[in-house]
XYZ file of C-alpha atoms in Angstrom:
202
model
C 49.620 -35.393 -27.675
C 49.773 -32.082 -25.883
C 48.184 -30.291 -28.835
C 45.426 -32.869 -29.084
C 44.716 -32.662 -25.373
C 44.577 -28.885 -25.558
C 42.128 -29.023 -28.455
C 40.014 -31.544 -26.600
C 39.847 -29.365 -23.527
C 38.930 -26.382 -25.682
C 36.001 -28.311 -27.183
C 34.813 -29.281 -23.701
C 35.350 -25.963 -21.947
C 34.058 -23.643 -24.650
C 30.399 -24.728 -24.328
C 30.678 -24.586 -20.534
C 32.095 -21.063 -20.696
C 29.348 -20.033 -23.111
C 26.694 -21.489 -20.789
C 28.141 -19.627 -17.804
C 28.188 -16.358 -19.757
C 24.591 -16.827 -20.894
C 23.449 -17.669 -17.347
C 25.256 -14.626 -15.964
C 23.687 -12.424 -18.626
C 20.189 -13.714 -17.833
C 20.746 -13.178 -14.113
C 21.967 -9.644 -14.788
C 18.920 -8.858 -16.921
C 16.493 -10.312 -14.380
C 18.130 -8.365 -11.559
C 18.119 -5.263 -13.710
C 14.412 -5.639 -14.394
C 13.689 -6.104 -10.675
C 15.757 -3.037 -9.799
C 14.006 -1.055 -12.524
C 10.639 -2.217 -11.213
C 11.518 -1.015 -7.725
C 12.867 2.220 -9.126
C 9.506 2.806 -10.825
C 7.882 3.225 -7.402
C 9.092 6.578 -6.084
C 9.841 7.180 -2.425
C 7.853 10.334 -1.684
C 7.338 11.228 1.983
C 7.783 9.795 5.470
C 4.530 9.305 7.372
C 4.946 11.209 10.661
C 4.718 9.529 14.022
C 1.147 9.447 15.367
C -1.091 7.544 17.738
C -4.856 7.610 17.171
C -7.648 5.131 18.044
C -8.915 2.235 15.949
C -12.625 1.266 15.867
C -11.852 -1.508 18.365
C -10.774 1.107 20.896
C -7.136 0.068 20.651
C -4.380 2.594 19.883
C -3.182 2.667 16.299
C -0.100 4.509 15.112
C 2.879 4.589 12.820
C 4.461 1.572 14.496
C 1.377 -0.449 13.501
C 1.980 0.481 9.878
C 5.637 -0.444 9.856
C 6.407 -3.963 8.755
C 3.334 -4.057 6.494
C 2.253 -2.626 3.179
C -0.607 -0.220 3.878
C -3.250 1.163 1.530
C -4.610 4.342 3.106
C -7.642 6.510 2.434
C -9.543 9.359 4.089
C -13.342 9.236 4.363
C -16.337 9.966 6.549
C -19.177 7.579 7.237
C -22.051 9.860 6.187
C -20.375 10.819 2.886
C -22.711 10.360 -0.073
C -20.117 11.400 -2.651
C -16.966 9.466 -3.527
C -16.478 7.656 -0.206
C -18.779 4.665 -0.849
C -17.142 3.991 -4.230
C -13.653 4.602 -2.864
C -14.199 2.190 -0.009
C -15.798 -0.330 -2.338
C -12.396 -0.350 -4.078
C -10.755 -0.833 -0.694
C -13.177 -3.670 0.086
C -12.332 -5.397 -3.199
C -8.614 -5.281 -2.405
C -9.314 -6.331 1.190
C -10.873 -9.502 -0.224
C -8.171 -9.886 -2.882
C -5.408 -9.986 -0.242
C -7.390 -12.043 2.256
C -4.626 -14.664 2.528
C -1.724 -12.229 2.835
C -0.259 -11.086 6.132
C 1.797 -8.441 4.314
C -1.001 -6.076 3.257
C -3.382 -4.028 5.404
C -5.892 -1.256 4.760
C -6.175 1.894 6.863
C -9.061 4.360 6.633
C -8.908 7.607 8.609
C -12.181 9.389 9.285
C -12.091 13.111 8.508
C -15.260 13.774 10.527
C -14.351 12.468 13.986
C -16.990 14.584 15.784
C -19.655 12.464 14.082
C -17.770 9.246 13.406
C -17.565 7.747 16.876
C -16.065 4.309 17.409
C -19.494 2.612 17.264
C -20.195 4.417 13.972
C -16.870 3.173 12.589
C -17.688 -0.369 13.693
C -20.982 -0.276 11.790
C -19.266 1.201 8.755
C -16.717 -1.618 8.790
C -19.527 -4.180 8.943
C -21.164 -2.487 5.954
C -18.112 -3.349 3.857
C -17.733 -6.881 5.179
C -14.726 -6.269 7.416
C -14.321 -9.253 9.726
C -10.755 -8.902 11.000
C -8.008 -6.377 11.667
C -6.614 -6.300 8.128
C -8.758 -3.198 7.529
C -8.388 -0.613 10.264
C -10.803 2.302 10.646
C -9.053 5.009 12.631
C -10.236 8.098 14.486
C -8.158 11.108 15.549
C -9.233 14.182 17.501
C -10.879 16.798 15.289
C -8.184 19.375 16.092
C -5.514 16.983 14.796
C -6.880 15.367 11.644
C -6.682 18.372 9.303
C -2.992 18.926 9.975
C -2.380 15.183 9.753
C -3.865 15.153 6.243
C -1.945 18.201 5.059
C 1.400 17.737 6.748
C 1.494 13.966 7.133
C 0.047 12.770 3.829
C 0.312 15.958 1.732
C -3.391 15.955 0.830
C -6.289 18.349 1.372
C -7.063 19.361 4.948
C -10.343 21.094 4.075
C -12.509 18.688 6.011
C -14.777 16.897 5.792
C -16.222 17.875 2.417
C -13.012 18.406 0.451
C -10.981 15.533 1.811
C -8.613 13.576 -0.402
C -10.084 10.860 -2.579
C -6.736 9.244 -3.330
C -5.762 5.730 -2.322
C -2.283 6.060 -0.854
C 0.386 3.354 -0.825
C 2.696 3.230 2.207
C 5.605 0.794 2.369
C 6.754 -1.265 5.399
C 9.174 1.512 6.391
C 6.352 4.037 6.671
C 7.238 5.812 3.416
C 4.529 7.042 1.057
C 5.150 5.445 -2.351
C 2.221 6.647 -4.454
C -1.216 8.238 -4.851
C -3.874 6.504 -6.958
C -7.282 7.497 -8.358
C -10.165 5.449 -6.988
C -12.198 5.976 -10.174
C -9.533 4.889 -12.682
C -9.028 1.206 -13.424
C -5.613 2.028 -14.896
C -4.577 3.717 -11.655
C -5.980 0.890 -9.532
C -4.131 -1.688 -11.646
C -0.901 0.225 -11.071
C -1.629 0.231 -7.324
C -2.106 -3.552 -7.308
C 1.078 -4.050 -9.338
C 3.038 -1.849 -6.938
C 1.672 -3.761 -3.948
C 2.959 -6.986 -5.523
C 6.359 -5.410 -6.154
C 6.674 -4.274 -2.531
C 5.462 -7.674 -1.295
C 8.196 -9.433 -3.272
C 10.784 -7.172 -1.611
C 9.571 -8.484 1.763
C 10.294 -12.114 0.862
């Protein structure tokens, strides 16, 4: 009887054990893929502490970036070169993430002597900005060049040779990537990386 019982238990337990092993393996692979996905987004630089002024007249600084995923660019309102196309990309993503409270867009003017707050307000209206998910930010002219070079590691030759990269900043204020505004492949990678960071916030 003992031998029969043992064989019976073996027949019952073996499939259960196999199921548990398979489930554990799947979980391991899924976790591994998620970890690999996160590892694919490098942690590059810490955004320095700053406090500038948003188009609304309210202060805007590093603390306003923390807790959100930010897509950053540098522009000036009278730019007839890459800026309109670059900010058209920003506007498309602004609409794409309209229902997300995790993603915001931050544009720093590199020509603050010309781009007053009223100018920034009109520029925002030009791209259909209706809320504070897209911030247009102005610093003093003596500050912005160093902020570009030292804070975001991009060109400080302003305004004409400003960076045309879209820059991904995570909720901890860490720069995670630089993306080409005129490359659909690069923009797709940016959107994928935004989704990856958003899942980490869940």
